[in-house]
């Protein structure tokens, strides 16, 4: 049975910027269309985009921005050519219209998914977007446009428009290779770098730019050729920034991720120093106790609100309609025609389309994002660059060769800065010297119960619960990859590996029942699988009993993700292979064999069936205990019955559902099944052991 495949993470798509959600528009659209009136609010809003009033155009853009966050509404807008209608608004004379139009397109791209993003690029959204970004970049170096509010509330439209546009760019580049190509050819790297340069004045803009840059620099040789020393200097200045906020911590972490993606372009003389700087940032990020930080931030919020109540003065106004914030007509208030920014009232406020104003929630979110990003970078560091990652991480076979831990990590355009072995050794040393294995292990623990309880009690904080669990899962994936590519001695030797087994056992089996969340199951089964492989290869005893592991595998067998089921099967295969070499283990082997036979017979995927058969070959390949168990569970007749079914399923589904690489492994399993049945038939002729 092959070695488990290292996991690699891609950047996730950015979320829409409305945090509250509102399905009123969705219901209105559906109601109108069901009644067959031939009219929809989408028609009215798209028509308002042509209004001579910038206030009305802004109102239309903001309304579209809210509505497209409901996925059921998106087709209605796409049918009415919303992308081509909103595209020109990116270059509107009003900066407020530009900002809300970019926000609407950003939400459309985030909520519509990959297909909508790709369609947006096909409809040439990149042309006005590129023009807008270049204009914003030029505006950074001139007098920025400010709204005519009081000095305390002045709004820098150039930077705010740029922030929305950068987020839109990030989304389409995440989904479309054509957008990434346009990014490279149009010189948008310089635009993104100019946004990063403003990290001291506008960290939100810099974070958005860093997210975008991390996406476009991944596996992009075309962009590497356009990289200049000044770009690297910008990243260096960001990594060396000393601001202590969580947003700056996130920014430094993202910059470290960008540098890792660009490692092939770095001069060999600075490789070691740069790697050390990257590891230091990742270490600093993971060092923070997120649970304690969240409790402190919540306490800080409570104090701020108490102080605010003490200073609160009852507002008064003689402006009619201000209490309700409404006016007759289209709901817009008179605004400044020159800037196109309306006077905001409560009902007409579009602040819910912007990042949350709660500073403490923002800082907590930034911390968790920094830790998740750090773990994903380490995952990718400990992963091979094999192009077939996605296909092979779900399959293994007896004839599959083990993954090479020293695969090339630094090769671009035919120029190799450091040899694969040298770079791998440097990464290995840096991980150990910055205590990253220990810090990753700490993050695999369940989130602080106090922090979870605090967040669950407050709606504004509830979104952090999911992020805390995501950090734990990323840490488990990170542990899996480290175990796959690092020597056992580097991880602390026999004692440390046994302690790790105890830790994972507590993580899985200390709960009243095994957690059934898909992401957690995939992460924890990956880590357990890798650990058991190492311990089995070195004959190190481990604390998890076959009964416990079967309980874990039963939970995993209910998961819809094939990779989770494959991990569970591999865990039992490793355990069974170890037990087959020991004395008085026939009862345990019967238990494992029965489970594997059940999976081989009932798993909906050929991948799961193939992995279960592969595990059976390994468990019952040799040994007196294995022979005794095989006879007891009637393994031979069961496999004879399964063989024609497996062959027929391969003929029926093989080429339609599986890649050539997967079919190659499945063909291997089919051949081995025939050989294994012949082997069992030979054993049948021998006297019972």
XYZ file of C-alpha atoms in Angstrom:
689
model
C 0.000 0.000 0.000
C 1.390 3.382 -0.981
C 2.430 6.250 1.232
C -0.229 8.877 1.906
C -0.135 11.894 -0.345
C 0.782 15.315 0.991
C -2.023 17.856 0.978
C -1.646 21.149 -0.883
C -3.791 24.222 -0.334
C -4.939 26.765 -2.873
C -6.022 30.221 -1.816
C -9.719 30.360 -1.003
C -12.031 32.768 -2.719
C -12.785 36.002 -0.902
C -16.155 36.453 0.734
C -18.694 39.069 -0.275
C -18.535 42.232 1.721
C -22.048 42.302 3.154
C -21.803 40.579 6.513
C -25.478 40.778 7.417
C -27.286 39.269 4.476
C -30.732 40.243 3.320
C -33.097 38.064 1.349
C -35.861 40.588 0.961
C -34.755 41.444 -2.548
C -34.560 37.781 -3.459
C -38.138 37.192 -2.338
C -39.318 40.246 -4.238
C -37.632 39.138 -7.466
C -38.956 35.593 -7.175
C -42.472 36.811 -6.389
C -42.589 39.164 -9.362
C -41.226 36.573 -11.766
C -43.581 33.833 -10.487
C -46.553 36.123 -11.009
C -45.470 36.509 -14.610
C -45.540 40.280 -14.509
C -42.594 40.424 -16.918
C -40.950 42.925 -14.606
C -38.330 42.479 -11.931
C -36.516 44.791 -9.521
C -33.426 43.791 -11.509
C -34.871 45.616 -14.523
C -35.561 48.721 -12.478
C -32.113 48.752 -10.868
C -30.260 48.226 -14.138
C -32.312 51.037 -15.656
C -31.368 53.309 -12.754
C -27.688 52.794 -13.667
C -28.348 55.099 -16.633
C -29.755 57.895 -14.462
C -28.093 61.325 -14.753
C -28.086 61.529 -10.959
C -24.972 60.022 -9.332
C -27.018 59.431 -6.165
C -29.455 57.202 -8.024
C -26.666 55.363 -9.833
C -24.959 54.735 -6.499
C -28.231 53.572 -4.968
C -28.729 51.120 -7.852
C -25.203 49.735 -7.513
C -25.574 49.331 -3.753
C -28.928 47.566 -4.164
C -27.497 45.179 -6.757
C -24.580 44.553 -4.392
C -27.017 43.432 -1.690
C -29.200 41.331 -3.959
C -26.481 39.320 -5.709
C -25.448 37.880 -2.354
C -28.502 35.632 -2.738
C -27.389 32.925 -5.164
C -30.949 32.373 -6.409
C -31.079 35.972 -7.599
C -27.842 35.880 -9.603
C -29.301 34.172 -12.737
C -31.950 36.884 -12.944
C -29.241 39.553 -13.131
C -27.007 37.556 -15.472
C -29.889 37.132 -17.916
C -30.158 40.922 -17.987
C -26.450 41.388 -18.800
C -25.555 42.849 -15.399
C -21.791 42.568 -16.026
C -21.892 44.734 -19.146
C -24.201 47.184 -17.376
C -21.980 47.529 -14.300
C -18.653 47.499 -16.177
C -18.854 51.137 -17.364
C -19.804 52.195 -13.823
C -16.233 51.355 -12.757
C -15.142 54.472 -14.662
C -18.075 56.671 -13.661
C -17.383 60.348 -12.981
C -18.585 59.830 -9.405
C -16.111 58.110 -7.132
C -18.983 56.887 -4.932
C -20.555 55.164 -7.935
C -17.209 53.578 -8.806
C -16.873 52.206 -5.304
C -20.371 50.732 -5.089
C -20.156 49.341 -8.649
C -16.884 47.624 -7.826
C -18.493 46.316 -4.618
C -21.456 44.930 -6.571
C -19.178 43.160 -9.043
C -17.047 41.894 -6.155
C -20.116 40.351 -4.506
C -21.281 38.893 -7.808
C -17.897 37.257 -8.341
C -17.706 35.925 -4.769
C -21.255 34.561 -4.597
C -21.521 33.416 -8.196
C -18.561 31.051 -8.024
C -16.020 29.984 -10.608
C -18.380 29.854 -13.582
C -19.695 33.368 -13.012
C -16.144 34.702 -12.568
C -15.047 33.060 -15.797
C -18.097 34.476 -17.564
C -17.295 37.949 -16.205
C -13.831 37.730 -17.758
C -15.311 36.548 -21.075
C -17.588 39.594 -20.994
C -14.450 41.743 -20.799
C -14.771 42.989 -17.236
C -10.971 43.144 -17.167
C -10.814 46.118 -19.559
C -12.608 48.669 -17.309
C -11.146 47.006 -14.196
C -7.564 47.397 -15.448
C -8.238 51.022 -16.401
C -9.753 51.730 -12.968
C -6.849 50.131 -11.098
C -4.240 52.044 -13.077
C -6.120 55.277 -12.450
C -6.290 54.520 -8.725
C -2.582 53.756 -8.641
C -1.799 57.067 -10.303
C -4.124 58.767 -7.803
C -2.096 57.467 -4.869
C 0.722 59.802 -5.871
C -1.483 62.866 -6.313
C -3.982 64.570 -4.042
C -6.523 61.865 -3.179
C -10.200 62.669 -3.546
C -11.851 63.238 -0.185
C -15.529 63.542 0.625
C -16.803 66.917 1.880
C -17.408 65.668 5.417
C -15.890 66.838 8.643
C -12.179 66.242 9.087
C -12.843 63.340 11.436
C -15.051 61.568 8.890
C -13.206 62.318 5.674
C -13.236 59.421 3.262
C -10.424 58.706 0.820
C -12.317 57.589 -2.256
C -9.239 56.685 -4.295
C -8.125 54.117 -1.727
C -11.636 52.824 -1.041
C -12.358 52.362 -4.738
C -8.990 50.636 -5.117
C -9.821 48.284 -2.241
C -13.079 47.141 -3.848
C -11.387 46.828 -7.245
C -8.487 44.803 -5.838
C -10.937 42.406 -4.189
C -12.780 42.011 -7.483
C -9.461 41.362 -9.221
C -8.563 38.777 -6.584
C -11.833 36.897 -7.108
C -11.616 36.701 -10.900
C -7.919 35.747 -10.818
C -8.736 32.973 -8.350
C -11.230 31.554 -10.826
C -9.897 32.382 -14.286
C -6.499 31.669 -15.825
C -7.370 34.228 -18.485
C -7.672 36.905 -15.792
C -4.257 35.914 -14.397
C -2.777 36.227 -17.896
C -4.289 39.708 -18.259
C -2.886 40.579 -14.824
C 0.623 39.695 -15.999
C 0.421 41.306 -19.437
C -1.188 44.553 -18.281
C 1.434 45.183 -15.612
C -1.009 44.993 -12.719
C 1.819 43.760 -10.521
C 2.947 47.389 -10.213
C -0.588 48.434 -9.231
C -0.811 45.786 -6.521
C 2.633 46.747 -5.241
C 1.553 50.399 -5.026
C -1.356 49.270 -2.828
C 1.020 47.268 -0.660
C 3.271 50.306 -0.291
C 0.440 52.067 1.532
C 0.462 49.519 4.362
C 1.377 52.150 6.947
C -1.564 54.408 6.024
C -4.190 51.870 4.889
C -3.641 48.344 6.153
C -7.026 47.148 4.848
C -6.054 48.013 1.281
C -2.632 46.431 1.754
C -4.171 43.189 3.086
C -6.505 42.977 0.079
C -3.544 43.541 -2.244
C -1.504 40.875 -0.437
C -4.307 38.317 -0.762
C -4.543 39.082 -4.471
C -0.779 38.882 -4.928
C -0.578 35.551 -3.129
C -3.156 34.175 -5.582
C -1.542 35.428 -8.800
C 2.022 34.469 -7.803
C 1.175 30.798 -7.272
C 2.531 28.643 -10.129
C 2.840 31.634 -12.460
C 6.185 31.608 -14.355
C 4.948 34.387 -16.652
C 4.688 36.763 -13.715
C 8.079 35.748 -12.324
C 9.691 37.035 -15.499
C 8.169 40.463 -14.865
C 9.257 40.679 -11.243
C 11.598 43.586 -10.483
C 13.944 44.226 -7.541
C 11.702 47.094 -6.459
C 8.767 44.665 -6.099
C 10.807 42.425 -3.850
C 11.835 45.472 -1.822
C 8.170 46.337 -1.238
C 7.513 42.828 0.059
C 10.607 43.044 2.229
C 9.451 46.331 3.752
C 6.050 44.797 4.541
C 7.664 41.748 6.166
C 9.876 44.010 8.273
C 7.043 46.296 9.416
C 6.728 46.537 13.189
C 3.093 47.520 13.785
C 1.566 45.267 16.426
C -2.074 45.046 15.311
C -3.521 41.717 14.219
C -4.208 43.169 10.763
C -0.507 43.913 10.347
C 0.295 40.405 11.569
C -1.992 39.077 8.828
C -0.356 41.380 6.289
C 3.147 40.175 7.178
C 1.953 36.562 6.945
C 0.459 37.126 3.489
C 3.656 38.842 2.364
C 5.617 35.817 3.574
C 3.311 33.613 1.495
C 3.954 35.778 -1.574
C 7.716 35.545 -1.047
C 7.449 31.765 -0.767
C 5.580 31.692 -4.091
C 8.300 33.873 -5.627
C 11.207 31.896 -4.204
C 12.419 30.872 -7.665
C 13.081 34.508 -8.523
C 15.194 35.205 -5.458
C 18.981 35.351 -5.830
C 20.727 32.343 -4.317
C 22.774 34.609 -2.050
C 19.644 35.700 -0.174
C 17.743 32.395 -0.148
C 18.734 31.331 3.356
C 18.113 34.761 4.884
C 14.745 35.063 3.163
C 13.664 31.595 4.250
C 14.566 32.490 7.818
C 12.514 35.706 7.614
C 9.510 33.787 6.265
C 9.742 31.157 9.009
C 10.064 33.827 11.698
C 6.823 35.462 10.566
C 4.979 32.125 10.478
C 6.320 31.316 13.932
C 5.228 34.685 15.345
C 1.761 34.219 13.893
C 1.286 30.735 15.374
C 2.731 31.792 18.710
C -0.352 33.806 19.639
C -2.946 32.039 21.785
C -6.033 32.802 19.710
C -8.502 31.742 22.393
C -6.975 34.056 24.993
C -6.668 36.882 22.455
C -10.369 36.594 21.578
C -11.369 36.760 25.249
C -9.194 39.860 25.734
C -10.630 41.524 22.614
C -14.190 40.791 23.782
C -13.398 42.346 27.147
C -11.906 45.330 25.336
C -15.123 45.701 23.331
C -17.206 45.606 26.517
C -15.097 48.352 28.121
C -15.322 50.484 24.995
C -19.089 50.196 24.912
C -19.409 51.045 28.591
C -17.265 54.145 28.086
C -19.345 55.055 25.054
C -22.567 54.880 27.059
C -21.159 57.246 29.663
C -20.272 59.820 27.026
C -23.422 59.310 24.969
C -25.398 62.493 24.291
C -28.959 62.383 23.000
C -28.823 63.572 19.359
C -31.264 66.154 18.132
C -32.103 67.419 14.683
C -34.589 69.693 13.028
C -34.179 68.018 9.644
C -37.531 66.447 8.725
C -37.332 62.722 8.018
C -33.932 62.246 9.662
C -35.277 59.974 12.400
C -36.627 57.514 9.851
C -33.992 58.235 7.237
C -36.600 57.991 4.474
C -37.903 60.302 1.814
C -40.636 60.104 -0.663
C -39.766 59.009 -4.148
C -36.746 56.827 -4.867
C -35.381 56.792 -1.336
C -32.307 58.882 -2.166
C -31.305 62.068 -0.398
C -29.812 65.113 -1.903
C -26.061 64.753 -2.208
C -23.030 66.479 -3.632
C -23.246 66.321 -7.422
C -19.505 66.821 -7.825
C -18.431 63.814 -5.791
C -21.643 61.878 -6.085
C -21.650 61.037 -2.357
C -25.110 61.265 -0.782
C -25.793 62.443 2.729
C -26.202 59.123 4.531
C -29.219 58.374 6.666
C -29.898 55.246 8.745
C -32.188 53.459 6.283
C -30.114 54.505 3.297
C -26.767 53.612 4.870
C -24.763 51.079 2.853
C -22.169 50.490 5.563
C -23.257 46.842 5.722
C -21.547 46.437 2.348
C -18.231 47.427 3.870
C -16.001 45.505 6.301
C -17.431 45.341 9.845
C -16.942 48.445 11.949
C -16.455 46.419 15.135
C -12.724 46.863 15.538
C -12.333 44.004 17.982
C -14.067 41.485 15.706
C -11.927 42.738 12.850
C -8.741 42.167 14.849
C -9.834 38.683 15.981
C -10.718 37.741 12.403
C -7.341 38.990 11.204
C -5.529 36.892 13.835
C -7.346 33.688 12.883
C -6.808 34.415 9.185
C -3.090 34.957 9.827
C -2.824 31.623 11.633
C -4.797 29.782 8.963
C -2.630 31.317 6.234
C 0.552 30.423 8.140
C -0.527 26.806 8.401
C -1.446 26.667 4.705
C 1.989 28.015 3.759
C 3.674 25.321 5.865
C 1.392 22.687 4.316
C 2.563 23.768 0.861
C 6.189 23.873 1.968
C 5.916 20.231 2.984
C 4.228 19.188 -0.239
C 5.656 17.923 -3.507
C 4.980 19.903 -6.675
C 3.669 16.793 -8.423
C 1.044 18.003 -10.928
C -1.176 15.027 -10.193
C -1.662 15.891 -6.515
C -5.438 16.003 -6.733
C -5.710 12.624 -8.416
C -3.179 10.699 -6.367
C -4.073 11.991 -2.906
C -7.159 9.741 -3.040
C -5.426 6.611 -4.351
C -2.662 4.299 -3.355
C -1.661 0.799 -4.425
C 0.840 -1.890 -3.615
C 2.898 -1.006 -6.661
C 2.885 2.743 -6.046
C 6.288 4.167 -5.181
C 6.703 6.290 -2.075
C 6.620 10.027 -2.498
C 10.074 11.566 -2.564
C 10.497 14.114 0.202
C 13.356 15.769 -1.624
C 11.359 16.721 -4.714
C 12.364 19.915 -6.439
C 10.887 22.997 -4.783
C 12.787 25.724 -6.523
C 13.019 25.554 -10.268
C 11.823 28.166 -12.731
C 12.551 28.896 -16.386
C 15.306 26.319 -16.438
C 17.329 28.099 -13.743
C 17.648 26.268 -10.444
C 18.746 28.471 -7.600
C 19.448 25.666 -5.121
C 19.456 21.908 -5.533
C 16.286 20.141 -4.342
C 18.167 18.282 -1.619
C 19.813 21.476 -0.346
C 16.544 23.427 -0.284
C 14.697 20.576 1.384
C 17.405 20.390 4.033
C 17.182 24.142 4.623
C 13.412 24.012 5.012
C 13.778 21.075 7.370
C 16.319 22.941 9.498
C 14.291 26.157 9.518
C 11.090 24.369 10.591
C 12.916 22.801 13.518
C 14.871 25.897 14.562
C 11.704 28.017 14.768
C 9.906 25.257 16.732
C 7.185 25.079 14.113
C 6.322 21.382 14.612
C 5.534 22.110 18.278
C 3.503 25.200 17.392
C 1.571 23.335 14.715
C 0.829 20.536 17.185
C -0.514 23.082 19.676
C -2.937 24.383 17.060
C -4.361 20.888 16.475
C -6.061 21.061 19.873
C -9.754 21.861 20.018
C -10.437 25.618 20.284
C -10.774 27.148 23.732
C -14.219 26.324 25.140
C -14.323 29.721 26.866
C -13.658 31.514 23.586
C -16.247 29.386 21.763
C -18.892 30.097 24.420
C -18.146 33.817 24.326
C -18.436 33.969 20.537
C -21.624 31.879 20.411
C -23.381 34.298 22.780
C -22.810 37.323 20.545
C -24.079 37.388 16.920
C -21.308 39.744 15.789
C -18.682 37.274 17.050
C -20.338 34.014 15.988
C -18.511 33.866 12.638
C -15.247 33.374 14.556
C -16.352 29.910 15.716
C -16.054 28.477 12.224
C -12.684 30.145 11.733
C -11.346 28.667 14.983
C -12.290 25.183 13.809
C -10.742 25.885 10.399
C -7.438 26.735 12.073
C -7.526 23.400 13.925
C -8.202 21.481 10.691
C -5.412 23.310 8.855
C -3.059 22.407 11.702
C -4.001 18.729 11.368
C -3.362 18.839 7.613
C -0.072 20.563 8.363
C 0.853 17.802 10.805
C -0.019 15.223 8.142
C 2.332 16.821 5.611
C 5.140 17.208 8.145
C 4.866 13.540 9.059
C 4.952 12.657 5.353
C 8.216 14.449 4.587
C 10.181 14.720 7.841
C 12.226 12.009 9.511
C 10.900 10.616 12.783
C 14.072 11.640 14.621
C 13.581 15.245 13.551
C 10.141 15.146 15.148
C 11.571 13.940 18.461
C 12.086 10.224 17.964
C 10.171 7.278 19.427
C 8.980 9.016 22.603
C 7.672 12.054 20.714
C 5.862 9.895 18.142
C 4.186 7.876 20.894
C 3.177 11.108 22.635
C 1.755 12.340 19.337
C -0.281 9.139 19.015
C -1.634 9.768 22.528
C -2.506 13.327 21.554
C -4.383 12.301 18.404
C -6.115 9.532 20.339
C -7.342 12.069 22.902
C -8.415 14.390 20.111
C -10.576 11.733 18.467
C -11.696 9.428 21.253
C -12.056 11.695 24.302
C -15.376 13.093 23.049
C -18.673 11.304 23.849
C -18.815 10.461 20.156
C -16.391 10.908 17.292
C -16.874 14.337 15.591
C -18.538 13.877 12.216
C -17.729 17.184 10.487
C -16.280 16.379 7.049
C -13.330 18.770 7.226
C -12.299 17.582 10.691
C -12.603 13.926 9.696
C -10.476 14.453 6.600
C -7.843 16.353 8.570
C -7.623 14.000 11.543
C -7.692 10.794 9.474
C -4.904 12.199 7.291
C -2.765 12.908 10.366
C -3.492 9.517 11.968
C -2.725 7.731 8.704
C 0.652 9.422 8.321
C 1.593 8.806 11.942
C 0.666 5.121 11.834
C 2.704 4.680 8.655
C 5.805 6.034 10.381
C 5.259 4.018 13.547
C 4.571 0.803 11.621
C 7.679 1.236 9.481
C 9.783 1.544 12.656
C 7.911 -1.084 14.690
C 6.924 1.492 17.316
C 3.963 0.442 19.502
C 1.033 2.862 19.476
C -1.848 3.376 21.866
C -4.890 3.256 19.566
C -6.707 -0.069 19.710
C -8.217 -1.745 16.625
C -11.665 -1.263 18.191
C -11.086 2.500 18.501
C -9.762 2.748 14.964
C -12.737 0.829 13.596
C -15.004 3.315 15.418
C -13.172 6.153 13.681
C -13.420 4.365 10.355
C -17.145 3.733 10.796
C -17.656 7.468 11.252
C -15.460 8.172 8.237
C -17.334 5.599 6.131
C -20.458 7.768 6.390
C -18.610 10.771 4.929
C -19.423 11.787 1.366
C -15.781 12.723 0.655
C -13.892 9.835 -0.907
C -10.577 11.033 0.536
C -11.915 10.610 4.099
C -13.039 7.052 3.403
C -9.710 6.259 1.717
C -7.820 7.523 4.774
C -9.931 5.337 7.053
C -9.327 2.266 4.898
C -5.583 2.957 4.843
C -5.538 3.296 8.644
C -7.058 -0.157 9.025
C -4.733 -1.564 6.374
C -1.675 -0.297 8.234
C -3.024 -1.557 11.575
C -3.910 -4.953 10.162
C -0.541 -5.385 8.460
C 1.151 -4.734 11.806
C -1.113 -7.139 13.703
C -0.552 -9.900 11.121
C 3.098 -10.056 12.210
C 2.183 -10.565 15.869
C 0.888 -13.562 17.830
C -2.694 -14.179 18.967
C -4.186 -11.439 16.810
C -6.586 -13.496 14.665
C -9.692 -12.069 16.391
C -8.572 -8.495 15.724
C -7.708 -9.351 12.128
C -11.168 -10.850 11.657
C -12.690 -7.582 12.862
C -10.550 -5.517 10.480
C -11.053 -7.914 7.574
C -14.836 -7.919 7.958
C -14.911 -4.131 7.921
C -12.680 -3.922 4.835
C -14.787 -6.507 3.010
C -17.901 -4.505 3.791
C -16.306 -1.345 2.392
C -15.033 -3.156 -0.706
C -18.567 -4.410 -1.357
C -20.590 -1.292 -0.550
C -18.434 1.793 -1.163
C -20.054 3.908 -3.899
C -16.710 4.834 -5.444
C -14.303 2.574 -7.319
C -11.564 4.495 -5.523
C -12.878 3.336 -2.136
C -13.380 -0.214 -3.395
C -9.867 -0.324 -4.837
C -8.320 0.995 -1.629
C -10.238 -1.542 0.482
C -9.093 -4.412 -1.738
C -5.545 -3.104 -1.594
C -5.715 -3.050 2.217
C -7.038 -6.625 2.259
C -4.092 -7.748 0.130
C -1.669 -6.224 2.627
C -3.402 -7.438 5.798
C -3.861 -11.045 4.665
C -0.718 -11.408 2.564
C 1.178 -13.631 4.972
C 1.292 -15.151 8.430
C -0.453 -17.837 10.429
C -2.780 -15.381 12.197
C -3.799 -13.849 8.864
C -4.552 -17.302 7.386
C -6.682 -18.235 10.381
C -8.624 -14.946 10.216
C -9.102 -15.219 6.437
C -10.659 -18.671 6.778
C -12.960 -17.470 9.565
C -14.376 -14.505 7.611
C -14.567 -16.602 4.394
C -12.351 -14.149 2.574
C -11.831 -16.330 -0.513
C -15.509 -16.852 -1.444
C -16.212 -13.188 -0.705
C -13.473 -12.044 -3.110
C -14.594 -14.558 -5.764
C -18.059 -12.994 -5.607
C -16.689 -9.463 -5.679
C -14.253 -9.973 -8.580
C -16.761 -9.959 -11.492
C -18.695 -7.080 -9.917
C -15.507 -5.008 -9.647
C -14.565 -5.762 -13.252
C -18.033 -4.871 -14.525
C -18.072 -1.619 -12.559
C -14.696 -0.680 -13.998
C -15.948 -1.300 -17.539
C -19.123 0.685 -16.925
C -17.820 3.652 -14.940
C -14.063 3.679 -15.423
C -13.497 5.963 -18.379
C -16.449 8.207 -17.570
C -15.685 9.022 -13.947
C -11.956 8.502 -13.428
C -8.725 9.959 -14.761
C -6.159 7.901 -16.702
C -3.879 7.876 -13.651
C -6.673 6.596 -11.425
C -7.608 3.934 -13.984
C -3.980 2.793 -14.073
C -4.047 2.206 -10.302
C -7.441 0.494 -10.486
C -6.174 -1.797 -13.249
C -3.315 -2.665 -10.928
C -5.805 -3.559 -8.192
C -7.751 -5.745 -10.644
C -4.602 -7.692 -11.564
C -3.593 -8.032 -7.909
C -7.098 -9.252 -7.044
C -6.757 -12.121 -9.510
C -3.330 -13.011 -8.121
C -4.515 -12.770 -4.521
C -7.457 -15.092 -5.163
C -5.001 -17.620 -6.654
C -2.830 -17.254 -3.545
C -5.817 -17.878 -1.238
C -6.825 -20.907 -3.322
C -3.351 -22.332 -2.737
C -3.734 -21.789 1.001
C -7.113 -23.538 0.935
C -5.398 -26.740 -0.141
C -3.151 -26.632 2.926
C -4.260 -27.937 6.300
C -5.770 -25.319 8.603
C -3.164 -23.619 10.818
